[in-house]
Tab-separated table of C-alpha atoms in Angstrom:
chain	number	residue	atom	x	y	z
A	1	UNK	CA	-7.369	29.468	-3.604
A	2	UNK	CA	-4.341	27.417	-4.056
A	3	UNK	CA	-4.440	24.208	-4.948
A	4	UNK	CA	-3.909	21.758	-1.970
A	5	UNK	CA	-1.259	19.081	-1.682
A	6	UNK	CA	-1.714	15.857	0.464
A	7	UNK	CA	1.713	15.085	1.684
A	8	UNK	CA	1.493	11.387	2.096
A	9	UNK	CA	4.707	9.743	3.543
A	10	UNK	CA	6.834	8.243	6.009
A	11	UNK	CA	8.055	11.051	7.001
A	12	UNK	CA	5.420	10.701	10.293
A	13	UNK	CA	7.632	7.877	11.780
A	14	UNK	CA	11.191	10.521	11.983
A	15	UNK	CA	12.208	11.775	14.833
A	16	UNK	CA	11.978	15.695	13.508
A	17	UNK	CA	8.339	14.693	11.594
A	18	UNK	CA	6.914	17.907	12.772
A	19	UNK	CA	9.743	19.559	11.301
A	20	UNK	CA	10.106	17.807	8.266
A	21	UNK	CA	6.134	18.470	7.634
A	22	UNK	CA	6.492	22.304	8.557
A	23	UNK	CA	9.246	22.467	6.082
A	24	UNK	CA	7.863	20.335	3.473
A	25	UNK	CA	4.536	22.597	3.457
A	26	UNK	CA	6.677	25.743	3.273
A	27	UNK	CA	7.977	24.339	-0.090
A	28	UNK	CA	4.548	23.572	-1.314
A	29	UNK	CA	3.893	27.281	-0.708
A	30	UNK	CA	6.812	28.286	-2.601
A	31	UNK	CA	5.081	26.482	-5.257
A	32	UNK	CA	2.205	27.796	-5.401
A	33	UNK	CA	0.520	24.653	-3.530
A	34	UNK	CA	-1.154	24.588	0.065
A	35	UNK	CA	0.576	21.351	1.321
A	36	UNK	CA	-1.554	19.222	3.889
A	37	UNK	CA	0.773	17.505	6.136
A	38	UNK	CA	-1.355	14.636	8.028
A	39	UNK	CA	0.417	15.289	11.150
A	40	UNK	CA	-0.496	18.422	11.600
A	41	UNK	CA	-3.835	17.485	13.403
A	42	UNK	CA	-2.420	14.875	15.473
A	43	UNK	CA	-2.891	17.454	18.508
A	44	UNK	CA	-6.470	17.362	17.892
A	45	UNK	CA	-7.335	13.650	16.878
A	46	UNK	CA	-4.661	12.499	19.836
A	47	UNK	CA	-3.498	9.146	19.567
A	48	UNK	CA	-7.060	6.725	18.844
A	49	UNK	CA	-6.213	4.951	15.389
A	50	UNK	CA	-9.748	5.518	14.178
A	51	UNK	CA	-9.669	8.783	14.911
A	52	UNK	CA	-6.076	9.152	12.950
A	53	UNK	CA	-7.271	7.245	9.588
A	54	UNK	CA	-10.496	9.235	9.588
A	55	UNK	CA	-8.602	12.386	9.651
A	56	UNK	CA	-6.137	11.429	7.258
A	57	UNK	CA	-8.844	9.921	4.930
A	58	UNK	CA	-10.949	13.318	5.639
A	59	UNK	CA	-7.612	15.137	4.326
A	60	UNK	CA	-7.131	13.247	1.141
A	61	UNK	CA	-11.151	13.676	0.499
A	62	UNK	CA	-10.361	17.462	0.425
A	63	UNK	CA	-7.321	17.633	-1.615
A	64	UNK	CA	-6.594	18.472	-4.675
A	65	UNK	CA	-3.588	16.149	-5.249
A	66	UNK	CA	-1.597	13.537	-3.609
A	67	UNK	CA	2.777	13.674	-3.864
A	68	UNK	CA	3.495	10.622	-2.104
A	69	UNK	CA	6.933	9.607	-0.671
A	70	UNK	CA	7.770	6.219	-1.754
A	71	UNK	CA	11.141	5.661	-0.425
A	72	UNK	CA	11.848	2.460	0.612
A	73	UNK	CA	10.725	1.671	4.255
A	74	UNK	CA	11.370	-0.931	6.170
A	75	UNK	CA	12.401	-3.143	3.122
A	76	UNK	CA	12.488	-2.690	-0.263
A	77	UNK	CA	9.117	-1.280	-1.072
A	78	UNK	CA	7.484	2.096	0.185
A	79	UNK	CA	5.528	2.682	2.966
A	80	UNK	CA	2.029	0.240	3.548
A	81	UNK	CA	0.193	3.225	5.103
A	82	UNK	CA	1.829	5.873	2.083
A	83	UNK	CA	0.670	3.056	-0.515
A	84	UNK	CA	-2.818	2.352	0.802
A	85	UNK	CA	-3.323	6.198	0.456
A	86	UNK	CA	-2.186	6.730	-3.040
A	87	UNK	CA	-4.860	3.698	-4.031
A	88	UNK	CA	-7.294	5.307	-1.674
A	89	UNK	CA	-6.236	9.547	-4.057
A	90	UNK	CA	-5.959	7.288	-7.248
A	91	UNK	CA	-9.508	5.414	-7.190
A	92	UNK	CA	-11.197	9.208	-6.092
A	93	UNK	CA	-10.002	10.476	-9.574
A	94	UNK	CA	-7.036	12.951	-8.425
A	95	UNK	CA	-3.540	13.265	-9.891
A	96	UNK	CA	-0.750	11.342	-7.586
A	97	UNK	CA	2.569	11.482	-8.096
A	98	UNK	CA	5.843	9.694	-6.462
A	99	UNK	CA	9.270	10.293	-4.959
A	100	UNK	CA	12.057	8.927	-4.078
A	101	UNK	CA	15.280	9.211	-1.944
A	102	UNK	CA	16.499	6.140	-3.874
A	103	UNK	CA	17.225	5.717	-7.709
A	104	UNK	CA	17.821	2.104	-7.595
A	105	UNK	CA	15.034	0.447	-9.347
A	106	UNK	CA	12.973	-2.166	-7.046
A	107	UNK	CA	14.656	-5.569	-8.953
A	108	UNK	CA	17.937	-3.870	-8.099
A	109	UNK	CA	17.136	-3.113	-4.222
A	110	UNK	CA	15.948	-6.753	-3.530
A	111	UNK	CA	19.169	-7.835	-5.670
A	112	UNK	CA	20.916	-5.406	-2.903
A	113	UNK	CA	19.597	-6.455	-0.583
A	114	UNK	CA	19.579	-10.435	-0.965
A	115	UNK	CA	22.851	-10.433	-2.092
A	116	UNK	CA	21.861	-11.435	-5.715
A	117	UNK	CA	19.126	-13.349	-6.986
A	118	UNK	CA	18.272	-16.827	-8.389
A	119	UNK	CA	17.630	-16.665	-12.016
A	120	UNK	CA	14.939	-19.488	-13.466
A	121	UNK	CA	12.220	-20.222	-15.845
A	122	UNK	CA	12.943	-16.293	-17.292
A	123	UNK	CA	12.654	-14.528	-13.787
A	124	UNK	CA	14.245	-13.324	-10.538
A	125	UNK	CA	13.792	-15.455	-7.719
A	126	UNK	CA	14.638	-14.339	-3.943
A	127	UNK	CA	15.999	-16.322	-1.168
A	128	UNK	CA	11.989	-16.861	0.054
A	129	UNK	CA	11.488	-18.617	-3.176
A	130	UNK	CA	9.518	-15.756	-4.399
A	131	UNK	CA	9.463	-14.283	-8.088
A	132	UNK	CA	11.069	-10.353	-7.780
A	133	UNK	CA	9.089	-8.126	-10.162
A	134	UNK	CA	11.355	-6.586	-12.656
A	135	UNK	CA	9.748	-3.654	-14.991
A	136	UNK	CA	12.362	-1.344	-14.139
A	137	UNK	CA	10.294	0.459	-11.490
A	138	UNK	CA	10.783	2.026	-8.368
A	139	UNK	CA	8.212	-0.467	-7.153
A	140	UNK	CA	5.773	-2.607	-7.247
A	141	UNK	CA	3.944	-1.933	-10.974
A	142	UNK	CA	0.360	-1.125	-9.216
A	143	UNK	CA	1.672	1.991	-7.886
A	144	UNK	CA	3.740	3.458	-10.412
A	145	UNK	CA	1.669	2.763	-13.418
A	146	UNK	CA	-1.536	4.113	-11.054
A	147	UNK	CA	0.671	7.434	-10.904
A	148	UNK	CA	1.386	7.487	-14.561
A	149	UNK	CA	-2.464	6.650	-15.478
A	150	UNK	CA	-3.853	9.404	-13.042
A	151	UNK	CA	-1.346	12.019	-15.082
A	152	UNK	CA	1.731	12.353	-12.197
A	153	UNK	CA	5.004	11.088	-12.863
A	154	UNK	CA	7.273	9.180	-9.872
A	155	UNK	CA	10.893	11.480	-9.742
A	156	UNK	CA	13.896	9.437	-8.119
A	157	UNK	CA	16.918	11.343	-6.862
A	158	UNK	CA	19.512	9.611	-4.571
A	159	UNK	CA	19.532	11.169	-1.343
A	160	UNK	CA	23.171	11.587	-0.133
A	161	UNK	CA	23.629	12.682	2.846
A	162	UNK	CA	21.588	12.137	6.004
A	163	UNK	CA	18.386	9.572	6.249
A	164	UNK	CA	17.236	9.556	2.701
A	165	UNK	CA	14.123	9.414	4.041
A	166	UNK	CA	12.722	12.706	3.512
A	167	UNK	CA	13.757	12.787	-0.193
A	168	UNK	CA	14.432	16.605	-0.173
A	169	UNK	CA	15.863	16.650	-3.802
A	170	UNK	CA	12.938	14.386	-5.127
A	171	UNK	CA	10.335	16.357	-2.984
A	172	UNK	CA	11.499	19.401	-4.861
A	173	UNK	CA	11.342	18.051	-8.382
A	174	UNK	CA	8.408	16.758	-7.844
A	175	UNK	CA	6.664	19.863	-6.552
A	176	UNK	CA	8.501	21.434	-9.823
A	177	UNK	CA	6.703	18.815	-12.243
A	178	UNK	CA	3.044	19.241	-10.394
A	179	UNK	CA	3.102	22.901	-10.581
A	180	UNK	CA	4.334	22.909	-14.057
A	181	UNK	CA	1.649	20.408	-14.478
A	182	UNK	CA	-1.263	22.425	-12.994
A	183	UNK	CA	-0.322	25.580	-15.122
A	184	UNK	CA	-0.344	23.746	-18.763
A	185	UNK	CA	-3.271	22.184	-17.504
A	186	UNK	CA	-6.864	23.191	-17.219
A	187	UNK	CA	-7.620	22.331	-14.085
A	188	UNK	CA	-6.453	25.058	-12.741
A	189	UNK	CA	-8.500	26.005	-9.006
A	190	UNK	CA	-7.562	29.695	-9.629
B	1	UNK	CA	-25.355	-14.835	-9.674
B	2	UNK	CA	-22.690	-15.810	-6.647
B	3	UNK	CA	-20.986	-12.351	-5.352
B	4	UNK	CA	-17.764	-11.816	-7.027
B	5	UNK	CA	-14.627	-11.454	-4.825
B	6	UNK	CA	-10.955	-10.227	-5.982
B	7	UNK	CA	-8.356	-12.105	-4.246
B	8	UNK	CA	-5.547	-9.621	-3.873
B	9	UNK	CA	-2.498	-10.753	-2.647
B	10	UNK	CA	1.763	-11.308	-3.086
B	11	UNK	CA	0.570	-15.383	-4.380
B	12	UNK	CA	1.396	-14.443	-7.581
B	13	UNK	CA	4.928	-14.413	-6.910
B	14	UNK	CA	4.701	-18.086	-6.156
B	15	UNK	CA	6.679	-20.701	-8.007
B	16	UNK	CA	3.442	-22.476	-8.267
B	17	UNK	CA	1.116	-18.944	-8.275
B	18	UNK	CA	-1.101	-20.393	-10.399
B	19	UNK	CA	-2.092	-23.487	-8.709
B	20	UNK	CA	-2.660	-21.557	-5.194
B	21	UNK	CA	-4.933	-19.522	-7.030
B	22	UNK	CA	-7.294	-22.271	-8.742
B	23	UNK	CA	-7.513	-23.466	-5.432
B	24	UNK	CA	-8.281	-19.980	-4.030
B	25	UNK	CA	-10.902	-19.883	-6.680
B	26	UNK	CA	-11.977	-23.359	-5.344
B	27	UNK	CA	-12.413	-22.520	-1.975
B	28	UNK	CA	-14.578	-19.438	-2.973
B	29	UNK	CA	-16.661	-21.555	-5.035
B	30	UNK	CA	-17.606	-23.662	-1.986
B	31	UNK	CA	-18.456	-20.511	0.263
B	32	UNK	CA	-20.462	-19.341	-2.177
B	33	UNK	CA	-18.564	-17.047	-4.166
B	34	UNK	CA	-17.106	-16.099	-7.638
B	35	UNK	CA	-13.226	-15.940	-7.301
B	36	UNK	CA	-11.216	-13.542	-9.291
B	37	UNK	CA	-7.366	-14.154	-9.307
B	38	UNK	CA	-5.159	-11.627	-10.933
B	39	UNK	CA	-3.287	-13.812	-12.915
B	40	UNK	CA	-6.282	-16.025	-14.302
B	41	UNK	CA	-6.042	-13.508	-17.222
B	42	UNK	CA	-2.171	-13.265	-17.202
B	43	UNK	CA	-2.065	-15.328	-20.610
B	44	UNK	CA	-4.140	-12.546	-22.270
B	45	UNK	CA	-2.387	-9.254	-21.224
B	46	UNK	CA	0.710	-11.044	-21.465
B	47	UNK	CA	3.847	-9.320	-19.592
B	48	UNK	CA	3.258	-5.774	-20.221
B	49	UNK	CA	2.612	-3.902	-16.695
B	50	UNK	CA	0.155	-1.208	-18.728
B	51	UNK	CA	-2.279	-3.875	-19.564
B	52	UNK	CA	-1.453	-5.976	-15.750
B	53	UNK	CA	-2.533	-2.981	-14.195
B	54	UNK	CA	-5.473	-2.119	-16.258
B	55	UNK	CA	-6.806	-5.753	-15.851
B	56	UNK	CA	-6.483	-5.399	-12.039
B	57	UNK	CA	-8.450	-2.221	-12.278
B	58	UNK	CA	-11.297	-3.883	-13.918
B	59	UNK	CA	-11.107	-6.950	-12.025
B	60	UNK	CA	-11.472	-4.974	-9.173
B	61	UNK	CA	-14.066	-2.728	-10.775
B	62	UNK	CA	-15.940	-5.642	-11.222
B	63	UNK	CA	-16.073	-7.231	-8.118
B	64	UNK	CA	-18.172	-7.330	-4.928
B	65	UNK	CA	-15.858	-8.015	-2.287
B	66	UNK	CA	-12.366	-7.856	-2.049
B	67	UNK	CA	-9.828	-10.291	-0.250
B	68	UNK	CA	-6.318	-9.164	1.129
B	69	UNK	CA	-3.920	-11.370	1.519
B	70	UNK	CA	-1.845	-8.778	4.125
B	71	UNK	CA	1.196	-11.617	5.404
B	72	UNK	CA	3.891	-10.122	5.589
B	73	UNK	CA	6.294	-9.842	2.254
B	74	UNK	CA	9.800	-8.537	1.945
B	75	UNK	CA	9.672	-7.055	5.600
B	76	UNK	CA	7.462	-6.701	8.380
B	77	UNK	CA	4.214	-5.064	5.797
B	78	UNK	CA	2.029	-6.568	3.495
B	79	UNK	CA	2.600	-6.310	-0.393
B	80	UNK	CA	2.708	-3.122	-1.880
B	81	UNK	CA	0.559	-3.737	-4.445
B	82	UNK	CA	-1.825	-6.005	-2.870
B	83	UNK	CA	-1.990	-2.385	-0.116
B	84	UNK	CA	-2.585	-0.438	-3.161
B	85	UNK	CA	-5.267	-2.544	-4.515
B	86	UNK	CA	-6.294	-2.219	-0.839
B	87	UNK	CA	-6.811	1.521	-1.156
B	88	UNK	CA	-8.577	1.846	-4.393
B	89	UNK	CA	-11.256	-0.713	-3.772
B	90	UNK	CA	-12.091	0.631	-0.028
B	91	UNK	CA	-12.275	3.870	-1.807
B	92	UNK	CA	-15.139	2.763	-4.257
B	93	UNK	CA	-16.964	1.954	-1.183
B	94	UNK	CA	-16.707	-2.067	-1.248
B	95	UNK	CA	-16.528	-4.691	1.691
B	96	UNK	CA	-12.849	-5.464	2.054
B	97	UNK	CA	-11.097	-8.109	4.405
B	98	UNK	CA	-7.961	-9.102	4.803
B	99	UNK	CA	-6.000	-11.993	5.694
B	100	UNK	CA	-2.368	-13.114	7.000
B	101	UNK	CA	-0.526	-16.915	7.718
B	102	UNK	CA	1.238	-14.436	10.704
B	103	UNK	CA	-0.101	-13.897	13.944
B	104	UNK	CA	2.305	-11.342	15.472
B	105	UNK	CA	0.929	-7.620	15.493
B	106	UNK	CA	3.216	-5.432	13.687
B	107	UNK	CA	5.119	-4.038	16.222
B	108	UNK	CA	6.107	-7.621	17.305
B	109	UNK	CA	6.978	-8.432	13.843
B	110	UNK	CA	9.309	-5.405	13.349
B	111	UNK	CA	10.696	-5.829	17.033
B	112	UNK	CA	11.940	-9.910	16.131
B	113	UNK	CA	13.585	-8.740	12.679
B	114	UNK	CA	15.026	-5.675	14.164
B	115	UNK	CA	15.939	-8.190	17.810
B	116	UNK	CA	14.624	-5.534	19.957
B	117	UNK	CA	13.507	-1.797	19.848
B	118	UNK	CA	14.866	1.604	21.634
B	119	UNK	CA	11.827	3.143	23.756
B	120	UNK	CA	11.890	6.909	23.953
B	121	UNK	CA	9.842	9.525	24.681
B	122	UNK	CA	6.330	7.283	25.120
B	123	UNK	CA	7.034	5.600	21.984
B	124	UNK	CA	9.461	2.646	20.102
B	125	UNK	CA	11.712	3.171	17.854
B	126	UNK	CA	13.788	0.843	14.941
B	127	UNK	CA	17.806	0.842	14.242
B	128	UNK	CA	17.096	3.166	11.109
B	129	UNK	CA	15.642	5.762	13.937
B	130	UNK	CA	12.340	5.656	12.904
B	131	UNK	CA	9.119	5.083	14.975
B	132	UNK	CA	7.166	1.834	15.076
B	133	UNK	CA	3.461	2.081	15.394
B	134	UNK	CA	1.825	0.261	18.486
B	135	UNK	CA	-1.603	-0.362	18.467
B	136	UNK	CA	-1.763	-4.104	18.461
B	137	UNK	CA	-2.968	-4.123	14.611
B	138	UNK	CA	-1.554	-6.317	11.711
B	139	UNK	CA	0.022	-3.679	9.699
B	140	UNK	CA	-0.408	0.350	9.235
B	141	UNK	CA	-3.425	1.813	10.409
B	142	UNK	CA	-5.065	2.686	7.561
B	143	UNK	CA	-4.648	-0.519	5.927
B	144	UNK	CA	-6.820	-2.235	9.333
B	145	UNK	CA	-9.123	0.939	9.926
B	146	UNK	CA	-10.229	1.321	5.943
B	147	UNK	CA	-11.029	-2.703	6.349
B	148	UNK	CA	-13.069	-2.598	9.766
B	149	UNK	CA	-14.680	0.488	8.480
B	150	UNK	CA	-15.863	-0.891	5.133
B	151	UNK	CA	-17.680	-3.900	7.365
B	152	UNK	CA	-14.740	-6.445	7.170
B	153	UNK	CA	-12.302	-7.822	9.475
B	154	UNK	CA	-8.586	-8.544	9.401
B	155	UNK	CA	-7.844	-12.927	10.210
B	156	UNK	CA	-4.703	-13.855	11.396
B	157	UNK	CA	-3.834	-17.703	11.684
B	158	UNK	CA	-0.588	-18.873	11.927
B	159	UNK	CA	0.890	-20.789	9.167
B	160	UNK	CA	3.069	-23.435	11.164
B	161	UNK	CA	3.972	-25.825	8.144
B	162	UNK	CA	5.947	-24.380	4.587
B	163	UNK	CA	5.787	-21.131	3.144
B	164	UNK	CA	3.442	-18.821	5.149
B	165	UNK	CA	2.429	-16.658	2.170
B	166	UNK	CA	-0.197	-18.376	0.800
B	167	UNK	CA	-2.301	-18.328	4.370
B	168	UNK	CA	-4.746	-20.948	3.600
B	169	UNK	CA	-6.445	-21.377	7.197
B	170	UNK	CA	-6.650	-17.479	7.899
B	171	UNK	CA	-7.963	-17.452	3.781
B	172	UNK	CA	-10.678	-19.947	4.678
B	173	UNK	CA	-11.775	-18.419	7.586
B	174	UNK	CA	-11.647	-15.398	6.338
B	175	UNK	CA	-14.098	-16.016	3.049
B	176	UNK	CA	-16.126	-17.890	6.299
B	177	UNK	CA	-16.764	-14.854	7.951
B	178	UNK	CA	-17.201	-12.818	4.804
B	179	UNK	CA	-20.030	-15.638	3.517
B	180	UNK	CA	-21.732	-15.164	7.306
B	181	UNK	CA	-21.960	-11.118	6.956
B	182	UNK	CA	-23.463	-11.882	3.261
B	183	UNK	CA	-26.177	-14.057	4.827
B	184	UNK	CA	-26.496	-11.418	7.750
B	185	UNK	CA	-27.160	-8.684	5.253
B	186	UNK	CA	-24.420	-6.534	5.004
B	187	UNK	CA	-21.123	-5.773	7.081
B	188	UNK	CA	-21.494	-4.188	10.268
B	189	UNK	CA	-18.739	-1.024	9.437
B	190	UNK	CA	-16.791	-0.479	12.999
């Protein structure tokens, strides 16, 4: 059986999110990977929140990893419902990994996206008054350094065209990396 | 021994982080509880994010309880890394709660940054194009369905004087409620 892919992302909120999901799933299979798009029971949970999260968390409980889109939504950090899930895939034990539609680092998004920051006492300070965390991650350091800890690695490729929202070229790479991954490891489901 | 409860939460990009979370600690103390605040052991991991996020993990590891601070940072969501933390401690099966100095539901946050939203097809949707969830909750789904389904609840108390972020009346009620469904027995999961 092959192994299966959570496909936790964003992606849910675009217009063409059936679409992207179908597409997104195909790739998985070109990987070797059966990719687990939460949408794709929406038909059959219908719209009841509790019904949606138990589904989703049902999903992740079966999988066998968790790629996670973490391009910046809605400001610069990734999705709250994408990053609840990868601490939810993390804490169970299973590999996560990240990607990203944006290279920009998070220090240099806020700096983007404030205009520059306030520099004082040895740190970055935005407009709010509020320190700016500045590893040289694509986001907050809980999330990447779960990824690296659990074995995945978070791939950023600037999306150029279009919504980078999807991340095609990351999605890709990624997929690359976790099915290289899964064959020089021994996990194998096979 | 008083139950231990991690205080998650964006306070520890405070200028004075370390202050609000003595008094955090305080406030615990007098409900009951044994506070744990992330950056109580700051001085001993120092400033490398391999050894931040590896104290996190056993601080939440640790502890009984765990309390969100969910206002909103950096856009209309909750921390990344607070959501994270979020994640992995519902998923090792412990009460969480969470907290936030904004009363707004999500949908009304994102509508007042974004000044208004396009309806289409049944549903709103931001300038980006992108869908804004609707149920009346504080944030993303699964960040308010993991917490009512581990037994806690989500507080929201508006913070009408300074900087919102720290939420000290929706934090206080919040540890309240989470001291009355200790003496009860155990949260009611809904």
């Amino acid at each position: 059986m092959a192994p299966r892919i959570y496909l936790a992302g964003p992606d849910v909120f675009l217009p063409d999110a059936l679409a992207v999901g179908r597409r997104k799933v195909e790739l998985c299979r070109e990987f070797g990977f059966e990719g687990l798009y939460p949408m794709d029971q929406d038909e059959a949970v219908g719209a009841d929140p509790v019904e949606i999260f138990r589904a989703n968390r049902r999903l992740m409980q079966g999988a066998d990893i968790g790629l996670f889109n973490l391009t910046p939504f809605r400001g610069p950090s990734a999705d709250a419902g994408t990053v609840f899930e990868l601490g939810f895939m993390y804490a169970l034990g299973k590999p996560v990994y990240g990607y990203s539609g944006v290279r920009a680092a998070y220090r240099e998004r806020v700096e983007a996206a404030e205009g520059g920051l306030q520099g004082k006492d040895g740190r970055q300070w935005d407009s709010a008054g509020h320190a700016v965390e500045d590893f040289g991650l694509s986001d907050n350091l809980m999330i990447e350094r779960a990824i690296r800890e659990s074995g995945g690695v978070v791939v950023r490729a600037e999306e150029t065209a279009g919504d980078p929202l999807p991340a095609w070229t990351a999605f890709r790479d990624c997929l690359q990396r976790a099915s290289a991954d899964r064959r020089a490891g021994s996990g194998d489901a096979n």
